[in-house]
Short mmCIF file of C-alpha atoms and ligand atoms in Angstrom, two decimals:
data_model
loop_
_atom_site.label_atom_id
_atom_site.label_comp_id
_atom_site.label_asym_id
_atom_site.label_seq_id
_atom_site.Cartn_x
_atom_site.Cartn_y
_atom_site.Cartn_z
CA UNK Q 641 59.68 89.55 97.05
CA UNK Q 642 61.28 90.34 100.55
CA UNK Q 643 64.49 91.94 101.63
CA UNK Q 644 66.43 89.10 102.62
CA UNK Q 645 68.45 89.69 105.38
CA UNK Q 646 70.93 87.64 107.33
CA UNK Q 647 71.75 88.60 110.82
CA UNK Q 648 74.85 87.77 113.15
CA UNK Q 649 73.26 87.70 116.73
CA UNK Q 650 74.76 87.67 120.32
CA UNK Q 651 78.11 88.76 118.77
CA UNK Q 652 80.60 88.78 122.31
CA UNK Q 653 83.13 91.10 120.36
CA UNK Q 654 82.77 92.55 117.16
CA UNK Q 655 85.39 94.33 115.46
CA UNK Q 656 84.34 96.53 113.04
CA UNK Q 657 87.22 98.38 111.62
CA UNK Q 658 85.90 101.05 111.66
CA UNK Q 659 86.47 103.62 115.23
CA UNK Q 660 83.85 105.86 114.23
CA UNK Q 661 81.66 102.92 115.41
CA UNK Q 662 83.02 101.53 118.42
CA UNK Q 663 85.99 101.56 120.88
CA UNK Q 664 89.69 101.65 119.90
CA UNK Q 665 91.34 101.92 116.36
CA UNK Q 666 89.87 98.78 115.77
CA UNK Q 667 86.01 99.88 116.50
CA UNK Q 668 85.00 97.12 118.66
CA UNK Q 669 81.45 97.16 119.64
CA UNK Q 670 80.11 94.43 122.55
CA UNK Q 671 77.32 92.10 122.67
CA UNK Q 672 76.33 93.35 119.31
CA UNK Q 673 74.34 92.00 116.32
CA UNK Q 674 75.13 92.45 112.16
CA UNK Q 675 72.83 92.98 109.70
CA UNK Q 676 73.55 92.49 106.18
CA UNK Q 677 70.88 93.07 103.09
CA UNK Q 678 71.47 92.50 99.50
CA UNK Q 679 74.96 91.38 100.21
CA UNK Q 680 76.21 95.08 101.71
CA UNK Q 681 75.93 95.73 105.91
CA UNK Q 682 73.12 97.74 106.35
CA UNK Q 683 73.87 98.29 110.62
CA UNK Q 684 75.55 97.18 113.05
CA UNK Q 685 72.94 96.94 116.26
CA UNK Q 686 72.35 95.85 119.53
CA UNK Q 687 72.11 92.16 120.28
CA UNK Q 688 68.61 90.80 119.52
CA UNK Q 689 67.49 91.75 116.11
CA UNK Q 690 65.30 89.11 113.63
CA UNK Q 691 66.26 88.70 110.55
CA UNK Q 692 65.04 85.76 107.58
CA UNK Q 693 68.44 83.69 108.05
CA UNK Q 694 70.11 83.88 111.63
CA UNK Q 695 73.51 83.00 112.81
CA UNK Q 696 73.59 83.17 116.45
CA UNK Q 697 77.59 84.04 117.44
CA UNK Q 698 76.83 82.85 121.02
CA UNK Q 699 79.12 85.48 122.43
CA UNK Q 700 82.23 84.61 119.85
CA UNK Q 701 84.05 87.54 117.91
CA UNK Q 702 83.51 88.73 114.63
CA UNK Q 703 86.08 90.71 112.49
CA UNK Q 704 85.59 91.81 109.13
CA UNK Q 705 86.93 88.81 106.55
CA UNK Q 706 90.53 88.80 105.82
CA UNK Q 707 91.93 90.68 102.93
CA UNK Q 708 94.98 88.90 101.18
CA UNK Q 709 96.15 91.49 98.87
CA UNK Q 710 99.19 89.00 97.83
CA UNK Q 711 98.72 85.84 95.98
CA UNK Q 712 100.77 83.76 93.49
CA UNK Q 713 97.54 80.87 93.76
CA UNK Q 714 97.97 79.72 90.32
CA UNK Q 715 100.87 77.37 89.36
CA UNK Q 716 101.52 73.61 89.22
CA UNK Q 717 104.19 71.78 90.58
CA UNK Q 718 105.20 70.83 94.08
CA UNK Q 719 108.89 72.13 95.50
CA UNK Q 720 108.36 70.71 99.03
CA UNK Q 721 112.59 68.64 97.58
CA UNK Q 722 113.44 72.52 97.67
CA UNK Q 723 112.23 73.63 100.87
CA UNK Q 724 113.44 70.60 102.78
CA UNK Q 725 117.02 71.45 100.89
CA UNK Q 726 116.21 75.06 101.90
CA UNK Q 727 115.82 74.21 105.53
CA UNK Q 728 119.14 71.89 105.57
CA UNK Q 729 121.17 74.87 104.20
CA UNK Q 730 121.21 75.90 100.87
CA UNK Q 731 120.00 79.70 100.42
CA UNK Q 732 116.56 80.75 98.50
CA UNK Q 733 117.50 82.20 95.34
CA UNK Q 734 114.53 83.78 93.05
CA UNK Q 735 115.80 80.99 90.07
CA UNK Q 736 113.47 78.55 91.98
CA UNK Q 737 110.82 79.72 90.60
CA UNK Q 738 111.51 78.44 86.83
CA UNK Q 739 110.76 74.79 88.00
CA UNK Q 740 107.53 76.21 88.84
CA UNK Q 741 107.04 77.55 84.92
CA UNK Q 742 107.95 74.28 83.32
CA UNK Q 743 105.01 72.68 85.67
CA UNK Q 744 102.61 75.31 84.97
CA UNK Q 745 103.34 75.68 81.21
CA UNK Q 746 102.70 71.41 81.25
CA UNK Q 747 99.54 72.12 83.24
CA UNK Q 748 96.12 72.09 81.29
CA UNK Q 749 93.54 74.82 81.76
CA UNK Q 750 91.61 72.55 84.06
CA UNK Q 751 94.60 71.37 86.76
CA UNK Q 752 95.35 74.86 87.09
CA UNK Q 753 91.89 75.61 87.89
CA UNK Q 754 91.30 73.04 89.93
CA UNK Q 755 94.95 73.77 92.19
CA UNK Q 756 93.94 76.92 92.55
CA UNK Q 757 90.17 76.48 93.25
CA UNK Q 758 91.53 74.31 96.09
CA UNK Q 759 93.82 76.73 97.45
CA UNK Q 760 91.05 79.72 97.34
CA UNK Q 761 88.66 77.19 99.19
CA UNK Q 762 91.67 76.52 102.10
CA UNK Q 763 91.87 80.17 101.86
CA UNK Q 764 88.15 81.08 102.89
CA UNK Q 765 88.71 78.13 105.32
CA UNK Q 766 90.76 80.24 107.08
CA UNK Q 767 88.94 83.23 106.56
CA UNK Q 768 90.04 85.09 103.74
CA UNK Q 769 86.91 86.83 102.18
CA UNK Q 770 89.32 88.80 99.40
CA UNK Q 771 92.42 88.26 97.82
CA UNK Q 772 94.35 89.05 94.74
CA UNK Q 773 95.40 86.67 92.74
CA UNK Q 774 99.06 86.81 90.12
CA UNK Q 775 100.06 85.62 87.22
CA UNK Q 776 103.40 85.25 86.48
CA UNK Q 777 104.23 81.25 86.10
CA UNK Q 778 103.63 80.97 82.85
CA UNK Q 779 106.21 83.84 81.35
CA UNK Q 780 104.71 83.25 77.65
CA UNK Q 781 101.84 84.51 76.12
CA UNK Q 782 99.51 81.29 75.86
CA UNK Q 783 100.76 80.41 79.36
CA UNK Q 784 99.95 83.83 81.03
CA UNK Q 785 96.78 83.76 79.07
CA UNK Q 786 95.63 80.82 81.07
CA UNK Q 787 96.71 81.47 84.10
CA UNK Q 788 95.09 84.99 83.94
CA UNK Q 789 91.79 83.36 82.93
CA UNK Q 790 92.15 80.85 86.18
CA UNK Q 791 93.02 83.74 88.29
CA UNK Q 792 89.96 86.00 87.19
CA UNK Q 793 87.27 83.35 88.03
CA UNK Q 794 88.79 83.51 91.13
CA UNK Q 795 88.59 87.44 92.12
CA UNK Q 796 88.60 90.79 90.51
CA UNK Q 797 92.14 92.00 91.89
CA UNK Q 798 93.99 90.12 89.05
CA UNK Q 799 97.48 91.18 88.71
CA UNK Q 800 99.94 90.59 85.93
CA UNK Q 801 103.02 89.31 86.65
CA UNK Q 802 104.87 88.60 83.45
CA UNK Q 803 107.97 89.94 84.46
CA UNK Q 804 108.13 87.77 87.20
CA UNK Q 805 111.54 86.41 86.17
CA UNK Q 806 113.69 85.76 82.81
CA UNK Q 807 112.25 82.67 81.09
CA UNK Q 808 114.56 80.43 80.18
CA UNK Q 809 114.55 80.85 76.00
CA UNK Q 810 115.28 84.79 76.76
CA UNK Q 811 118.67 83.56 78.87
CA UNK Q 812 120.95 86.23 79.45
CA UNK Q 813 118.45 88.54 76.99
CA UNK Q 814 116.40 90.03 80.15
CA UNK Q 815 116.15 93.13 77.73
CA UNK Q 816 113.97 91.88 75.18
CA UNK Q 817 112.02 89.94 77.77
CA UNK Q 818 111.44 92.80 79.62
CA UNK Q 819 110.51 94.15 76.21
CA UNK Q 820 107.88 91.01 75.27
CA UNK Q 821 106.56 91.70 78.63
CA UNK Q 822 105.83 95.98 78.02
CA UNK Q 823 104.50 95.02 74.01
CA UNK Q 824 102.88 91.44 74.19
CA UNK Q 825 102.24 89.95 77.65
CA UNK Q 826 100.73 93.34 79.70
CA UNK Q 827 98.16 94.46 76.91
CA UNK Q 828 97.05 90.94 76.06
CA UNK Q 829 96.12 90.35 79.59
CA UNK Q 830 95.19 93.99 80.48
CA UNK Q 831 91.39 93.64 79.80
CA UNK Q 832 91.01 91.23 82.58
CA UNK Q 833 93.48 92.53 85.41
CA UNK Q 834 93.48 95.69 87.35
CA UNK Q 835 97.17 95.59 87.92
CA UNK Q 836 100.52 94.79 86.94
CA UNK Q 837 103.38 93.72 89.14
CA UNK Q 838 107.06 93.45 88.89
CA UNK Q 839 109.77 91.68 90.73
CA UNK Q 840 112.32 94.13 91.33
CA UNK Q 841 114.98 92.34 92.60
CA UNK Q 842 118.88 91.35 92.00
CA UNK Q 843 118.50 88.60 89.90
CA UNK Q 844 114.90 89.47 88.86
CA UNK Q 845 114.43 92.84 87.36
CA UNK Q 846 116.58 96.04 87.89
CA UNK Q 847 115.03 99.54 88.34
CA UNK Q 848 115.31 100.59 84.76
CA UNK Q 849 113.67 97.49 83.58
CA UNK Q 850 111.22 97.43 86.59
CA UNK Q 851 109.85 100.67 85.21
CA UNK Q 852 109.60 100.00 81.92
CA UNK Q 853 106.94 97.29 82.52
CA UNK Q 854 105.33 99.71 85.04
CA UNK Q 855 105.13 102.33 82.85
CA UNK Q 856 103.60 99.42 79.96
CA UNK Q 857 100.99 98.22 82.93
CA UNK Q 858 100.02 102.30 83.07
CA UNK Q 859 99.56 102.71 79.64
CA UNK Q 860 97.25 99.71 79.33
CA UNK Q 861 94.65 100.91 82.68
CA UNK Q 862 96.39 99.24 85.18
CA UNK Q 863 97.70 100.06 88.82
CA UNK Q 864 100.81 99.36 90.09
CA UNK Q 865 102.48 96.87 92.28
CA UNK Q 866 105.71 96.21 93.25
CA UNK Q 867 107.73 92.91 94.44
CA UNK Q 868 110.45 95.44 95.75
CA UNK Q 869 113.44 94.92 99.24
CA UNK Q 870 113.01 91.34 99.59
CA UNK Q 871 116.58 89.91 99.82
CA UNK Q 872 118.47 93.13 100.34
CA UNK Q 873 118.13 96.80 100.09
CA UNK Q 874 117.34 97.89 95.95
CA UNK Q 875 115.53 100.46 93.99
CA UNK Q 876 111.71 98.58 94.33
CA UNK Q 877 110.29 100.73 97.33
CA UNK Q 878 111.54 104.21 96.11
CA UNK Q 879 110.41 103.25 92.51
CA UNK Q 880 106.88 102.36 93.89
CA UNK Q 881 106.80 105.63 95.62
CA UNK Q 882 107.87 107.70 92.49
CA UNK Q 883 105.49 105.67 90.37
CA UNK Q 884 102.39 106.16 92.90
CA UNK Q 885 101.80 102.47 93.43
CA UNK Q 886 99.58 101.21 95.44
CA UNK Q 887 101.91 98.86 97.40
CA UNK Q 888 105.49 97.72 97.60
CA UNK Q 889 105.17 94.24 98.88
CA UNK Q 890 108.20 92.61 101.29
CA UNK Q 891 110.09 95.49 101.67
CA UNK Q 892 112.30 93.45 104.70
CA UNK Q 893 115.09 95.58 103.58
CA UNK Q 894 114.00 99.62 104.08
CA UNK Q 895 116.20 102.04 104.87
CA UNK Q 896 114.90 105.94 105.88
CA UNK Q 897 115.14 106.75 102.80
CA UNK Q 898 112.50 104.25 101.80
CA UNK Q 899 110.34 104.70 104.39
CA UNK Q 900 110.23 108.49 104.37
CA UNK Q 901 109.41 107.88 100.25
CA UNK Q 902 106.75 105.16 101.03
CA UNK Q 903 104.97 107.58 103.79
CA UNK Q 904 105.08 110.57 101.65
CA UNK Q 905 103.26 108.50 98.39
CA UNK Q 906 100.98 106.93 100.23
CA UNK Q 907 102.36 103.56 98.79
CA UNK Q 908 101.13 100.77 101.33
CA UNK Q 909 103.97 98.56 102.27
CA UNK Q 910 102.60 95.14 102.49
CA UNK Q 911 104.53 92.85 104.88
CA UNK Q 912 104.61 88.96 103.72
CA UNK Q 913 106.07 87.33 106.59
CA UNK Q 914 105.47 83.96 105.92
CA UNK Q 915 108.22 84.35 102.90
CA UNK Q 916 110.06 85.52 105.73
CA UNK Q 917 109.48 82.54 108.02
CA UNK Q 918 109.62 80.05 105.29
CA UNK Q 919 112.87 80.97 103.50
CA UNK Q 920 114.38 81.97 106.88
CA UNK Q 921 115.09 85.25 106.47
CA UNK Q 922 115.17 88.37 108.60
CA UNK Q 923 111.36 90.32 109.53
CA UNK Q 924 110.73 93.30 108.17
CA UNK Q 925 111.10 96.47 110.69
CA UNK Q 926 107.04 97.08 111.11
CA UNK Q 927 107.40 99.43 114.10
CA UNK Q 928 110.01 101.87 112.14
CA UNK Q 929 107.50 101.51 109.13
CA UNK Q 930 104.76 102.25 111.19
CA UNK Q 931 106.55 105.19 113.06
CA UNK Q 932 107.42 106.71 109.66
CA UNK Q 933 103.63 107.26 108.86
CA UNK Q 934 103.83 104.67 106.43
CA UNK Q 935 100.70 102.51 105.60
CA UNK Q 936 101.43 98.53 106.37
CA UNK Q 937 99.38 95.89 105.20
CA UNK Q 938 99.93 91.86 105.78
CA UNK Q 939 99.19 89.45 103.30
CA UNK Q 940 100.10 85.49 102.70
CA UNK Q 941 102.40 85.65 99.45
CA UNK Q 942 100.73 82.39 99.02
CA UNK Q 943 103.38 80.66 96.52
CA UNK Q 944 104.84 76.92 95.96
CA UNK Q 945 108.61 78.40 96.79
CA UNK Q 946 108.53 80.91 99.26
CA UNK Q 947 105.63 80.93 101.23
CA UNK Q 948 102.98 77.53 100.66
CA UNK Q 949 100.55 78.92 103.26
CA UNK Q 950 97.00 80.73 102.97
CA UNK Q 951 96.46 81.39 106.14
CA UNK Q 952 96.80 84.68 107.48
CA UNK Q 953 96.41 84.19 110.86
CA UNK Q 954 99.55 82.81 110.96
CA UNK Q 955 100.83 86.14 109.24
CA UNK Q 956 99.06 88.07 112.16
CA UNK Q 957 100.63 85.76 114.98
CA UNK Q 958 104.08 86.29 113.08
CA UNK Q 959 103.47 89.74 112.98
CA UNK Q 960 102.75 90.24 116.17
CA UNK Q 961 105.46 87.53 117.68
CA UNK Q 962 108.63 88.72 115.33
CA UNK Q 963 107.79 91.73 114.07
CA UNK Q 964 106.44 93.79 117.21
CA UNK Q 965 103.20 94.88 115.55
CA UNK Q 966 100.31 95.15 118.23
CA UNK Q 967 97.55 92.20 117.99
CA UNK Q 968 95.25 95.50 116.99
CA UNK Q 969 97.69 96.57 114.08
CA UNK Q 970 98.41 93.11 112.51
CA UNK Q 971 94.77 92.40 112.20
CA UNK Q 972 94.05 96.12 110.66
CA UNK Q 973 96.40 95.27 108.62
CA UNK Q 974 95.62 91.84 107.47
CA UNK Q 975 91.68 93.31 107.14
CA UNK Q 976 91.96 96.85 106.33
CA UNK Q 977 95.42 97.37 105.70
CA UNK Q 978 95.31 94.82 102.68
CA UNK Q 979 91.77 96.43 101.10
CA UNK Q 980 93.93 99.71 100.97
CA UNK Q 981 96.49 97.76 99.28
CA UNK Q 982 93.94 96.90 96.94
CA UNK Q 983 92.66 100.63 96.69
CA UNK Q 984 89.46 99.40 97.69
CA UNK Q 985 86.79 101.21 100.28
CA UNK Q 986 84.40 98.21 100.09
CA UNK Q 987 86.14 95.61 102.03
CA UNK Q 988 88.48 94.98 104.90
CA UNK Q 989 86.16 96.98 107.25
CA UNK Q 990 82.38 96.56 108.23
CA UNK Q 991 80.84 100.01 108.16
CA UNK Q 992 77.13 100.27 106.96
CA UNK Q 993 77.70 100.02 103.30
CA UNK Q 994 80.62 97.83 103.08
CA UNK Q 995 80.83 94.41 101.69
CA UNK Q 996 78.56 91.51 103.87
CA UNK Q 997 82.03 89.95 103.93
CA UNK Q 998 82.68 88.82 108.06
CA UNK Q 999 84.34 85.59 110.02
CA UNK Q 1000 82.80 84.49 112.96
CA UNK Q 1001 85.93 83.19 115.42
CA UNK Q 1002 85.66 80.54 117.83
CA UNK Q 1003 87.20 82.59 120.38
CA UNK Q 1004 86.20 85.56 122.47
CA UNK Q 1005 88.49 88.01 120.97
CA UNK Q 1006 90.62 88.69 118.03
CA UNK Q 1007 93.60 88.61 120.28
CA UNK Q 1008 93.27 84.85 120.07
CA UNK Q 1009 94.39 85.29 116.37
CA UNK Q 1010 97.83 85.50 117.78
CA UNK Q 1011 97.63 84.21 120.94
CA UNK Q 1012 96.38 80.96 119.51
CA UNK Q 1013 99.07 80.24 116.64
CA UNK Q 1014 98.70 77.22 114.38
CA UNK Q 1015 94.96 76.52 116.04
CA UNK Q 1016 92.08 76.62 113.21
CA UNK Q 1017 90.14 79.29 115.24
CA UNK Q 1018 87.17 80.14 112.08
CA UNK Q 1019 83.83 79.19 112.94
CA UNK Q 1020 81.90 81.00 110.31
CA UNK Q 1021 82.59 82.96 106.89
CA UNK Q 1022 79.98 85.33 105.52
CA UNK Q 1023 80.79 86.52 101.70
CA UNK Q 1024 78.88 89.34 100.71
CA UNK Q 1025 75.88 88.22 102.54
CA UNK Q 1026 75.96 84.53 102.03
CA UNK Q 1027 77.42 82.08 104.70
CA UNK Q 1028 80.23 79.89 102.59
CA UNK Q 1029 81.37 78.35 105.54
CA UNK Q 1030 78.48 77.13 108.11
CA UNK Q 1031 78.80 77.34 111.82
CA UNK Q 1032 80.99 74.49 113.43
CA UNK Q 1033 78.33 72.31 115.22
ZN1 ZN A 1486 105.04 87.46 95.61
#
């Protein structure tokens, strides 16, 4: 049996991620070629290589696949009546997001599955290689059960998201909620999740609470996220710190204080500016992030209220565009940024070694990412080795 190999040739631009390989924080290498064995790179080379399956780039740019290290894919239930209200003038409140529970708890196993499935497939449409996917829609055990078991055919990052918000039969009782959440919901899903998340908001969670199901997601093996300085300064990004999660995702609302705890944990602050976009609300301050030392990541938030998009080059052109990040720091940080999100050294980069996980652009340059907003610009996916989405012809 053979080593089979797939090679990208005549690559115009590659971006590697990695600038012990090429020029620039980015790593960009020129009129190079990719070779990938038993799903893992194995070098990055000098146009003209052979290889048993080719994909010739024909001078286009290659970055590593996007890593979307924020995902609420699984739910039923459409809330386009909201947005438009949204849009005419009525505020986003987090309560929205019980009319996506009573859908999803009326859902069967199988329209769950096959929403999501479609949303995954739209996602690796638009070149998303990775992502994590949430629970936290169904808010009851046999609910969360299902959506945890659609979420882990879909990736490995599965997070658990029970304490999402109050349900509506513990009204007024967020105590013993939070309390179902620490004893029931996190170790019944624990075997088949990696993290657990908490929406640490006014009118979601408060710090005390916010810990507690932290400290419950610990105890059962899991990392820690955080939904944490979405709607106004709070407790969520200097709990993260303290708690040594891996991310506090929004955090539009940081103050010094925040940032200086974020840098100093090594917490990744993972940017969701879609949210932002769709539920107009102000951008996050990415340069005074970025200037603090803090680690920023972008990812979609990809959810029915707040954020109905997968794509995350429209993150990266919103990142650069309204949030002053550099065209070569939004797409580290929708690419490498979200893999350290993730806590994972296999992906969002293309190092020998890594994942055989790559999008072939139709453009010369990642620039065109932003520079080209709204314009399907993915030619070709690679995931781990095998080509899910063929060459335009
Ligand atoms: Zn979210």
């Amino acid at each position: 049996v053979g080593v089979s190999a797939l090679v990208v040739d005549g690559i115009g631009m590659l971006v590697t991620g990695d600038p012990t390989l090429g020029d620039g924080p980015l790593g960009v290498v020129r009129d190079a070629a990719m070779v990938i064995e038993h799903g893992r790179v194995v070098a990055v080379a000098r146009s003209g290589v052979a290889g048993d399956e080719r994909i010739d780039a024909d001078g286009r740019c290659v970055i590593p696949g996007f890593v979307d290290s924020h995902t609420h894919l699984v739910f039923a239930g459409d809330r386009s009546e909201e947005f438009a209200a949204r849009m005419a003038g009525r505020p986003y409140e987090a309560g929205g997001i019980l009319d996506t529970v009573v859908a999803t708890r009326a859902a069967s196993f199988g329209a769950l599955r096959a929403g999501a499935t479609g949303r995954r497939a739209e996602a690796r449409a638009g070149g998303t290689t990775h992502l994590e996917v949430k629970t936290g829609y169904g808010l009851a055990l046999e609910p969360e059960r299902r959506c945890c078991a659609v979420a882990r055919e879909l990736t490995d990052d599965v997070t658990l998201l029970g304490a999402h918000v109050v349900p509506p039969e513990f009204a007024g009782r967020a105590d013993d909620y939070v309390r179902h959440v620490c004893d029931v919901l996190v170790p019944d899903g624990a075997p088949s999740a990696r993290w657990v998340d908490v929406f640490c908001e006014r009118g979601a969670f408060d710090a005390d609470q916010s810990r507690a199901v932290l400290e419950a997601g610990r105890a059962a093996g899991l990392g820690l996220r955080v939904h944490a300085n979405q709607l106004g300064s709070g407790p969520g990004a200097q709990l993260a710190a303290a708690m040594g999660a891996a991310s506090a995702d929004h955090c539009t609302h940081l103050d010094d204080v925040d940032r200086d705890a974020l840098a100093a944990s090594g917490t990744v602050a993972t940017f969701l500016p879609a949210a932002d976009f769709s539920t107009r609300q102000p951008y996050p301050d990415a340069r005074r992030a970025i200037g603090a030392g803090v680690t920023v990541a972008l990812a979609t938030n990809c959810n029915p209220g707040s954020s109905y998009t997968t794509s995350m080059a429209l993150c990266i052109a919103l990142a650069v565009r309204e949030m002053h990040m550099t065209v070569d720091e939004a797409v580290a940080a929708a690419t490498l940024g979200g893999a350290r999100a993730l806590r994972r050294t296999d992906i969002g980069h293309l190092t020998p070694g890594a994942r055989g996980d790559l999008v072939v652009l139709d453009a010369p340059s990642h620039v065109h990412l932003a520079y080209r907003p709204g314009v399907p610009l993915v030619h070709a996916v690679v995931e781990g080795g095998a080509v899910v989405i063929a060459p335009r012809g």
